[in-house]
PDB file of C-alpha atoms in Angstrom:
ATOM      1  CA  UNK Q   1       0.000   0.000   0.000  1.00 36.00           C
ATOM      2  CA  UNK Q   2       1.315   3.465  -0.820  1.00 39.00           C
ATOM      3  CA  UNK Q   3       2.189   6.013   1.830  1.00 46.00           C
ATOM      4  CA  UNK Q   4      -0.532   8.307   0.494  1.00 47.00           C
ATOM      5  CA  UNK Q   5      -3.159   5.623   1.090  1.00 51.00           C
ATOM      6  CA  UNK Q   6      -1.831   4.917   4.551  1.00 69.00           C
ATOM      7  CA  UNK Q   7      -1.799   8.571   5.544  1.00 77.00           C
ATOM      8  CA  UNK Q   8       1.051  10.589   7.011  1.00 87.00           C
ATOM      9  CA  UNK Q   9       3.798   8.788   8.868  1.00 93.00           C
ATOM     10  CA  UNK Q  10       4.102  10.077  12.428  1.00 95.00           C
ATOM     11  CA  UNK Q  11       7.360   9.635  14.349  1.00 97.00           C
ATOM     12  CA  UNK Q  12       7.432  10.806  17.964  1.00 98.00           C
ATOM     13  CA  UNK Q  13      10.165  11.737  20.403  1.00 98.00           C
ATOM     14  CA  UNK Q  14      10.888  12.973  23.892  1.00 98.00           C
ATOM     15  CA  UNK Q  15      13.778  15.057  25.182  1.00 98.00           C
ATOM     16  CA  UNK Q  16      15.415  14.065  28.456  1.00 98.00           C
ATOM     17  CA  UNK Q  17      17.722  16.654  30.010  1.00 98.00           C
ATOM     18  CA  UNK Q  18      19.925  15.335  32.794  1.00 97.00           C
ATOM     19  CA  UNK Q  19      21.722  17.580  35.259  1.00 96.00           C
ATOM     20  CA  UNK Q  20      21.493  19.217  38.670  1.00 95.00           C
ATOM     21  CA  UNK Q  21      22.885  22.402  37.161  1.00 94.00           C
ATOM     22  CA  UNK Q  22      19.835  22.813  34.930  1.00 96.00           C
ATOM     23  CA  UNK Q  23      17.366  22.346  37.777  1.00 95.00           C
ATOM     24  CA  UNK Q  24      19.269  24.729  40.060  1.00 96.00           C
ATOM     25  CA  UNK Q  25      19.296  27.428  37.395  1.00 95.00           C
ATOM     26  CA  UNK Q  26      23.077  27.720  37.387  1.00 94.00           C
ATOM     27  CA  UNK Q  27      23.174  26.552  33.782  1.00 94.00           C
ATOM     28  CA  UNK Q  28      20.552  27.789  31.332  1.00 95.00           C
ATOM     29  CA  UNK Q  29      19.479  25.013  28.993  1.00 96.00           C
ATOM     30  CA  UNK Q  30      20.151  25.703  25.322  1.00 96.00           C
ATOM     31  CA  UNK Q  31      19.421  22.238  23.985  1.00 98.00           C
ATOM     32  CA  UNK Q  32      15.663  21.758  24.324  1.00 98.00           C
ATOM     33  CA  UNK Q  33      14.658  24.446  21.837  1.00 97.00           C
ATOM     34  CA  UNK Q  34      17.378  23.435  19.400  1.00 98.00           C
ATOM     35  CA  UNK Q  35      16.404  19.742  19.422  1.00 98.00           C
ATOM     36  CA  UNK Q  36      12.682  20.512  19.165  1.00 97.00           C
ATOM     37  CA  UNK Q  37      13.133  22.849  16.196  1.00 96.00           C
ATOM     38  CA  UNK Q  38      15.551  20.450  14.529  1.00 97.00           C
ATOM     39  CA  UNK Q  39      13.158  17.531  14.939  1.00 97.00           C
ATOM     40  CA  UNK Q  40      10.209  19.500  13.589  1.00 95.00           C
ATOM     41  CA  UNK Q  41      12.215  20.345  10.482  1.00 95.00           C
ATOM     42  CA  UNK Q  42      12.985  16.695   9.709  1.00 96.00           C
ATOM     43  CA  UNK Q  43       9.600  15.179  10.543  1.00 96.00           C
ATOM     44  CA  UNK Q  44       9.854  14.100  14.178  1.00 97.00           C
ATOM     45  CA  UNK Q  45       7.218  15.294  16.649  1.00 97.00           C
ATOM     46  CA  UNK Q  46       8.604  16.141  20.083  1.00 98.00           C
ATOM     47  CA  UNK Q  47       5.787  15.255  22.475  1.00 98.00           C
ATOM     48  CA  UNK Q  48       7.400  15.585  25.893  1.00 98.00           C
ATOM     49  CA  UNK Q  49      10.373  17.134  27.703  1.00 98.00           C
ATOM     50  CA  UNK Q  50      11.674  16.052  31.105  1.00 98.00           C
ATOM     51  CA  UNK Q  51      14.472  17.477  33.205  1.00 98.00           C
ATOM     52  CA  UNK Q  52      15.869  15.195  35.906  1.00 98.00           C
ATOM     53  CA  UNK Q  53      18.705  15.514  38.436  1.00 97.00           C
ATOM     54  CA  UNK Q  54      21.931  13.521  38.531  1.00 96.00           C
ATOM     55  CA  UNK Q  55      20.260  10.728  40.464  1.00 97.00           C
ATOM     56  CA  UNK Q  56      20.303   7.190  39.084  1.00 97.00           C
ATOM     57  CA  UNK Q  57      16.779   6.326  40.205  1.00 98.00           C
ATOM     58  CA  UNK Q  58      15.324   9.443  38.573  1.00 98.00           C
ATOM     59  CA  UNK Q  59      17.182   8.835  35.313  1.00 98.00           C
ATOM     60  CA  UNK Q  60      16.239   5.161  35.150  1.00 98.00           C
ATOM     61  CA  UNK Q  61      12.565   5.900  35.820  1.00 98.00           C
ATOM     62  CA  UNK Q  62      12.445   8.613  33.163  1.00 98.00           C
ATOM     63  CA  UNK Q  63      14.275   6.539  30.552  1.00 98.00           C
ATOM     64  CA  UNK Q  64      12.012   3.540  30.980  1.00 98.00           C
ATOM     65  CA  UNK Q  65       8.857   5.628  30.806  1.00 98.00           C
ATOM     66  CA  UNK Q  66       9.873   7.744  27.816  1.00 98.00           C
ATOM     67  CA  UNK Q  67      11.442   4.961  25.761  1.00 98.00           C
ATOM     68  CA  UNK Q  68       8.266   2.917  26.103  1.00 98.00           C
ATOM     69  CA  UNK Q  69       6.037   5.794  25.054  1.00 98.00           C
ATOM     70  CA  UNK Q  70       7.878   7.363  22.105  1.00 98.00           C
ATOM     71  CA  UNK Q  71       9.782   6.294  18.997  1.00 98.00           C
ATOM     72  CA  UNK Q  72      12.922   8.163  20.058  1.00 98.00           C
ATOM     73  CA  UNK Q  73      14.361   9.702  23.215  1.00 98.00           C
ATOM     74  CA  UNK Q  74      17.057  12.358  22.890  1.00 98.00           C
ATOM     75  CA  UNK Q  75      19.066  12.567  26.105  1.00 98.00           C
ATOM     76  CA  UNK Q  76      21.551  15.321  26.938  1.00 98.00           C
ATOM     77  CA  UNK Q  77      24.042  15.641  29.764  1.00 97.00           C
ATOM     78  CA  UNK Q  78      25.982  13.495  32.212  1.00 96.00           C
ATOM     79  CA  UNK Q  79      28.462  11.644  29.983  1.00 97.00           C
ATOM     80  CA  UNK Q  80      31.608  13.567  30.926  1.00 95.00           C
ATOM     81  CA  UNK Q  81      34.696  12.487  32.938  1.00 95.00           C
ATOM     82  CA  UNK Q  82      33.686  13.464  36.484  1.00 93.00           C
ATOM     83  CA  UNK Q  83      32.145  11.496  39.357  1.00 91.00           C
ATOM     84  CA  UNK Q  84      28.720  13.056  38.903  1.00 91.00           C
ATOM     85  CA  UNK Q  85      28.496  11.992  35.246  1.00 94.00           C
ATOM     86  CA  UNK Q  86      26.315   8.945  35.854  1.00 97.00           C
ATOM     87  CA  UNK Q  87      24.174   8.890  32.724  1.00 98.00           C
ATOM     88  CA  UNK Q  88      25.932   5.939  31.063  1.00 98.00           C
ATOM     89  CA  UNK Q  89      25.590   3.746  34.169  1.00 97.00           C
ATOM     90  CA  UNK Q  90      21.972   4.795  34.577  1.00 98.00           C
ATOM     91  CA  UNK Q  91      21.193   3.923  30.959  1.00 98.00           C
ATOM     92  CA  UNK Q  92      22.745   0.490  31.417  1.00 98.00           C
ATOM     93  CA  UNK Q  93      20.573  -0.091  34.473  1.00 98.00           C
ATOM     94  CA  UNK Q  94      17.466   1.156  32.677  1.00 98.00           C
ATOM     95  CA  UNK Q  95      17.982  -1.396  29.903  1.00 98.00           C
ATOM     96  CA  UNK Q  96      19.248  -4.163  32.168  1.00 98.00           C
ATOM     97  CA  UNK Q  97      22.650  -4.569  30.537  1.00 98.00           C
ATOM     98  CA  UNK Q  98      26.239  -4.453  31.750  1.00 98.00           C
ATOM     99  CA  UNK Q  99      28.614  -1.538  31.237  1.00 98.00           C
ATOM    100  CA  UNK Q 100      32.374  -1.460  30.746  1.00 97.00           C
ATOM    101  CA  UNK Q 101      35.118   0.280  28.836  1.00 97.00           C
ATOM    102  CA  UNK Q 102      34.169  -0.131  25.197  1.00 97.00           C
ATOM    103  CA  UNK Q 103      37.184  -0.976  22.995  1.00 97.00           C
ATOM    104  CA  UNK Q 104      35.834   1.214  20.207  1.00 97.00           C
ATOM    105  CA  UNK Q 105      35.526   4.214  22.507  1.00 98.00           C
ATOM    106  CA  UNK Q 106      38.908   3.521  24.118  1.00 97.00           C
ATOM    107  CA  UNK Q 107      40.511   3.523  20.673  1.00 97.00           C
ATOM    108  CA  UNK Q 108      38.908   6.854  19.803  1.00 97.00           C
ATOM    109  CA  UNK Q 109      40.081   8.471  23.038  1.00 97.00           C
ATOM    110  CA  UNK Q 110      43.559   6.962  22.776  1.00 96.00           C
ATOM    111  CA  UNK Q 111      43.985   8.413  19.320  1.00 96.00           C
ATOM    112  CA  UNK Q 112      42.725  11.799  20.500  1.00 95.00           C
ATOM    113  CA  UNK Q 113      44.586  12.156  23.810  1.00 94.00           C
ATOM    114  CA  UNK Q 114      47.487   9.775  23.339  1.00 95.00           C
ATOM    115  CA  UNK Q 115      47.976   6.688  25.514  1.00 94.00           C
ATOM    116  CA  UNK Q 116      50.098   8.551  28.069  1.00 93.00           C
ATOM    117  CA  UNK Q 117      47.395  11.167  28.638  1.00 94.00           C
ATOM    118  CA  UNK Q 118      44.441   8.801  28.778  1.00 93.00           C
ATOM    119  CA  UNK Q 119      43.952   8.977  32.526  1.00 94.00           C
ATOM    120  CA  UNK Q 120      41.234   7.335  34.610  1.00 93.00           C
ATOM    121  CA  UNK Q 121      38.915  10.326  34.375  1.00 94.00           C
ATOM    122  CA  UNK Q 122      39.072  10.419  30.581  1.00 95.00           C
ATOM    123  CA  UNK Q 123      38.571   6.663  30.434  1.00 95.00           C
ATOM    124  CA  UNK Q 124      35.223   7.157  32.170  1.00 95.00           C
ATOM    125  CA  UNK Q 125      33.998   8.595  28.877  1.00 97.00           C
ATOM    126  CA  UNK Q 126      34.719   5.225  27.219  1.00 97.00           C
ATOM    127  CA  UNK Q 127      32.294   3.333  29.486  1.00 97.00           C
ATOM    128  CA  UNK Q 128      29.438   2.301  27.211  1.00 98.00           C
ATOM    129  CA  UNK Q 129      26.462   0.000  27.942  1.00 98.00           C
ATOM    130  CA  UNK Q 130      26.689  -3.423  26.311  1.00 98.00           C
ATOM    131  CA  UNK Q 131      25.118  -3.541  22.855  1.00 98.00           C
ATOM    132  CA  UNK Q 132      25.027   0.225  22.352  1.00 98.00           C
ATOM    133  CA  UNK Q 133      26.001   1.874  19.077  1.00 98.00           C
ATOM    134  CA  UNK Q 134      28.425   4.790  19.297  1.00 98.00           C
ATOM    135  CA  UNK Q 135      27.452   8.327  18.296  1.00 98.00           C
ATOM    136  CA  UNK Q 136      30.232  10.199  16.532  1.00 97.00           C
ATOM    137  CA  UNK Q 137      31.605  13.315  18.233  1.00 97.00           C
ATOM    138  CA  UNK Q 138      33.685  15.322  15.757  1.00 96.00           C
ATOM    139  CA  UNK Q 139      34.113  18.177  18.244  1.00 97.00           C
ATOM    140  CA  UNK Q 140      35.768  16.637  21.320  1.00 95.00           C
ATOM    141  CA  UNK Q 141      35.875  12.972  20.216  1.00 96.00           C
ATOM    142  CA  UNK Q 142      34.361  11.324  23.347  1.00 97.00           C
ATOM    143  CA  UNK Q 143      31.408   9.476  21.790  1.00 98.00           C
ATOM    144  CA  UNK Q 144      27.796   9.400  22.775  1.00 98.00           C
ATOM    145  CA  UNK Q 145      25.784   6.242  22.260  1.00 98.00           C
ATOM    146  CA  UNK Q 146      22.420   4.849  21.236  1.00 98.00           C
ATOM    147  CA  UNK Q 147      20.874   2.062  23.278  1.00 98.00           C
ATOM    148  CA  UNK Q 148      17.460   0.846  22.236  1.00 98.00           C
ATOM    149  CA  UNK Q 149      15.642   3.948  21.050  1.00 98.00           C
ATOM    150  CA  UNK Q 150      17.511   6.295  23.402  1.00 98.00           C
ATOM    151  CA  UNK Q 151      20.179   8.559  21.931  1.00 98.00           C
ATOM    152  CA  UNK Q 152      22.577   9.678  24.664  1.00 98.00           C
ATOM    153  CA  UNK Q 153      24.398  12.904  23.856  1.00 98.00           C
ATOM    154  CA  UNK Q 154      26.602  15.462  25.576  1.00 97.00           C
ATOM    155  CA  UNK Q 155      25.136  18.457  27.357  1.00 97.00           C
ATOM    156  CA  UNK Q 156      27.540  21.022  25.864  1.00 97.00           C
ATOM    157  CA  UNK Q 157      25.459  22.581  23.067  1.00 97.00           C
ATOM    158  CA  UNK Q 158      28.074  22.591  20.294  1.00 98.00           C
ATOM    159  CA  UNK Q 159      28.906  18.927  20.972  1.00 98.00           C
ATOM    160  CA  UNK Q 160      25.251  17.932  21.299  1.00 98.00           C
ATOM    161  CA  UNK Q 161      24.465  19.586  17.980  1.00 98.00           C
ATOM    162  CA  UNK Q 162      27.197  17.631  16.216  1.00 98.00           C
ATOM    163  CA  UNK Q 163      25.983  14.397  17.794  1.00 98.00           C
ATOM    164  CA  UNK Q 164      22.392  15.165  16.806  1.00 98.00           C
ATOM    165  CA  UNK Q 165      23.494  15.533  13.193  1.00 98.00           C
ATOM    166  CA  UNK Q 166      25.101  12.090  13.398  1.00 97.00           C
ATOM    167  CA  UNK Q 167      22.072  10.466  15.038  1.00 97.00           C
ATOM    168  CA  UNK Q 168      19.392  11.872  12.750  1.00 96.00           C
ATOM    169  CA  UNK Q 169      21.312  10.803   9.661  1.00 95.00           C
ATOM    170  CA  UNK Q 170      20.637   7.183  10.632  1.00 94.00           C
ATOM    171  CA  UNK Q 171      17.097   7.080  12.058  1.00 95.00           C
ATOM    172  CA  UNK Q 172      13.705   7.027  10.294  1.00 92.00           C
ATOM    173  CA  UNK Q 173      11.678  10.214  10.295  1.00 94.00           C
ATOM    174  CA  UNK Q 174       8.051  10.970   9.494  1.00 95.00           C
ATOM    175  CA  UNK Q 175       5.945  13.288   7.393  1.00 94.00           C
ATOM    176  CA  UNK Q 176       6.920  16.865   8.112  1.00 94.00           C
ATOM    177  CA  UNK Q 177       4.534  19.102   9.997  1.00 93.00           C
ATOM    178  CA  UNK Q 178       3.758  22.247   8.004  1.00 95.00           C
ATOM    179  CA  UNK Q 179       2.889  25.539   9.673  1.00 95.00           C
ATOM    180  CA  UNK Q 180       1.572  28.982   8.815  1.00 97.00           C
ATOM    181  CA  UNK Q 181       1.214  32.113  10.932  1.00 97.00           C
ATOM    182  CA  UNK Q 182      -1.626  34.585  10.532  1.00 97.00           C
ATOM    183  CA  UNK Q 183      -1.135  37.900  12.372  1.00 95.00           C
ATOM    184  CA  UNK Q 184      -4.117  39.631  13.939  1.00 95.00           C
ATOM    185  CA  UNK Q 185      -3.977  43.232  15.164  1.00 92.00           C
ATOM    186  CA  UNK Q 186      -6.293  42.514  18.079  1.00 92.00           C
ATOM    187  CA  UNK Q 187      -6.336  40.672  21.372  1.00 91.00           C
ATOM    188  CA  UNK Q 188      -7.347  37.042  21.843  1.00 93.00           C
ATOM    189  CA  UNK Q 189     -10.674  38.016  23.379  1.00 92.00           C
ATOM    190  CA  UNK Q 190     -12.041  39.226  20.030  1.00 93.00           C
ATOM    191  CA  UNK Q 191     -11.031  36.167  18.058  1.00 95.00           C
ATOM    192  CA  UNK Q 192     -11.504  33.358  20.577  1.00 95.00           C
ATOM    193  CA  UNK Q 193     -15.069  32.391  19.651  1.00 95.00           C
ATOM    194  CA  UNK Q 194     -14.397  32.467  15.922  1.00 96.00           C
ATOM    195  CA  UNK Q 195     -11.198  30.453  16.264  1.00 97.00           C
ATOM    196  CA  UNK Q 196     -13.025  27.863  18.308  1.00 96.00           C
ATOM    197  CA  UNK Q 197     -15.577  27.442  15.537  1.00 97.00           C
ATOM    198  CA  UNK Q 198     -12.851  27.116  12.894  1.00 97.00           C
ATOM    199  CA  UNK Q 199     -11.065  24.515  14.985  1.00 97.00           C
ATOM    200  CA  UNK Q 200     -14.257  22.444  15.059  1.00 97.00           C
ATOM    201  CA  UNK Q 201     -14.419  22.637  11.267  1.00 97.00           C
ATOM    202  CA  UNK Q 202     -10.757  21.612  10.952  1.00 97.00           C
ATOM    203  CA  UNK Q 203     -10.073  18.938  13.593  1.00 96.00           C
ATOM    204  CA  UNK Q 204      -7.072  17.765  11.549  1.00 94.00           C
ATOM    205  CA  UNK Q 205      -5.384  21.174  11.796  1.00 97.00           C
ATOM    206  CA  UNK Q 206      -3.819  22.372  15.032  1.00 96.00           C
ATOM    207  CA  UNK Q 207      -4.718  26.014  15.694  1.00 97.00           C
ATOM    208  CA  UNK Q 208      -3.042  27.989  18.454  1.00 96.00           C
ATOM    209  CA  UNK Q 209      -3.220  31.667  19.382  1.00 95.00           C
ATOM    210  CA  UNK Q 210      -0.264  33.518  20.889  1.00 95.00           C
ATOM    211  CA  UNK Q 211      -0.861  37.017  22.286  1.00 94.00           C
ATOM    212  CA  UNK Q 212       1.780  39.717  22.285  1.00 92.00           C
ATOM    213  CA  UNK Q 213       2.038  43.348  23.298  1.00 89.00           C
ATOM    214  CA  UNK Q 214       2.951  45.944  20.675  1.00 87.00           C
ATOM    215  CA  UNK Q 215       3.436  49.697  21.034  1.00 83.00           C
ATOM    216  CA  UNK Q 216      -0.104  50.201  19.725  1.00 79.00           C
ATOM    217  CA  UNK Q 217      -1.673  47.591  21.987  1.00 85.00           C
ATOM    218  CA  UNK Q 218      -2.439  43.890  22.025  1.00 90.00           C
ATOM    219  CA  UNK Q 219      -1.997  41.695  18.969  1.00 93.00           C
ATOM    220  CA  UNK Q 220      -2.174  37.965  18.348  1.00 95.00           C
ATOM    221  CA  UNK Q 221      -0.313  35.503  16.162  1.00 96.00           C
ATOM    222  CA  UNK Q 222      -2.450  32.573  15.076  1.00 97.00           C
ATOM    223  CA  UNK Q 223      -0.353  29.523  14.230  1.00 97.00           C
ATOM    224  CA  UNK Q 224      -1.860  26.700  12.188  1.00 97.00           C
ATOM    225  CA  UNK Q 225      -0.130  23.325  11.783  1.00 96.00           C
ATOM    226  CA  UNK Q 226      -0.942  20.325   9.613  1.00 96.00           C
ATOM    227  CA  UNK Q 227       0.786  17.634   7.589  1.00 94.00           C
ATOM    228  CA  UNK Q 228      -1.672  18.227   4.731  1.00 94.00           C
ATOM    229  CA  UNK Q 229      -0.745  21.305   2.699  1.00 95.00           C
ATOM    230  CA  UNK Q 230      -4.191  21.635   1.109  1.00 96.00           C
ATOM    231  CA  UNK Q 231      -6.063  21.440   4.407  1.00 96.00           C
ATOM    232  CA  UNK Q 232      -3.651  23.900   5.948  1.00 97.00           C
ATOM    233  CA  UNK Q 233      -4.240  26.396   3.142  1.00 98.00           C
ATOM    234  CA  UNK Q 234      -8.028  26.173   3.484  1.00 98.00           C
ATOM    235  CA  UNK Q 235      -7.846  26.638   7.252  1.00 98.00           C
ATOM    236  CA  UNK Q 236      -5.554  29.643   6.842  1.00 98.00           C
ATOM    237  CA  UNK Q 237      -8.089  31.270   4.514  1.00 98.00           C
ATOM    238  CA  UNK Q 238     -10.828  30.694   7.081  1.00 98.00           C
ATOM    239  CA  UNK Q 239      -8.756  32.416   9.789  1.00 97.00           C
ATOM    240  CA  UNK Q 240      -7.895  35.300   7.473  1.00 97.00           C
ATOM    241  CA  UNK Q 241     -11.578  35.768   6.652  1.00 97.00           C
ATOM    242  CA  UNK Q 242     -12.433  35.760  10.355  1.00 96.00           C
ATOM    243  CA  UNK Q 243      -9.889  38.469  11.098  1.00 96.00           C
ATOM    244  CA  UNK Q 244     -11.044  40.567   8.147  1.00 95.00           C
ATOM    245  CA  UNK Q 245     -14.651  40.382   9.357  1.00 94.00           C
ATOM    246  CA  UNK Q 246     -13.663  41.446  12.874  1.00 93.00           C
ATOM    247  CA  UNK Q 247     -11.693  44.412  11.621  1.00 89.00           C
ATOM    248  CA  UNK Q 248     -14.843  45.949  10.155  1.00 82.00           C
ATOM    249  CA  UNK Q 249     -17.059  45.295  13.181  1.00 69.00           C
ATOM    250  CA  UNK Q 250     -17.208  47.326  16.383  1.00 63.00           C
ATOM    251  CA  UNK Q 251     -14.949  46.230  19.193  1.00 62.00           C
TER     252      UNK Q 251
END
């Protein structure tokens, strides 16, 4: 059967951010928005984001829940060389496998640092759960890894971004979500009823309203999203007609 007959292919994902520093506010996360936008562009729907501390029990619980619910889980943080980098061990526990120094990872780090400089701390970054595939790290060489449907990446944004490029080159994606924005020079209160009616007419199109404050007063951006370009276009026209009708009626 053709893809057209089957309908759009939907691939889902969750983002799991690991780190006490994120929850304390000391480090401002820069990865969630990047991953979400990146996934949207390639046809993966991010459905959930969780932030957990550097606690094995919390990581294991989150990994098991998210990996069971979504097609992919993108994890960031906790795979460095220090004692509090416990993500790799937690992933091994979550999947019920052993963990040890992976010869492939050891070889990568040996080539990068040199055997004489490959100390115990750096070797921690070569500990990979059994059966995991390595994720290339062209920036600082210490690899991430994929175990099951969980892609474990560094927390440093520039390294995470390089790893994400490597991961998404190898995984299946779905039909891209299309979007259109219709600006309205009025507050949500004037358009709410009409938008609700349009949403009922277009249950297959996601319609959201996002208020903002301009120098001249309130305005609203109406964002419509659908995988069907034709349905999206018709819904956009309906919203544009609603706004036009409200502009010529009393407030």
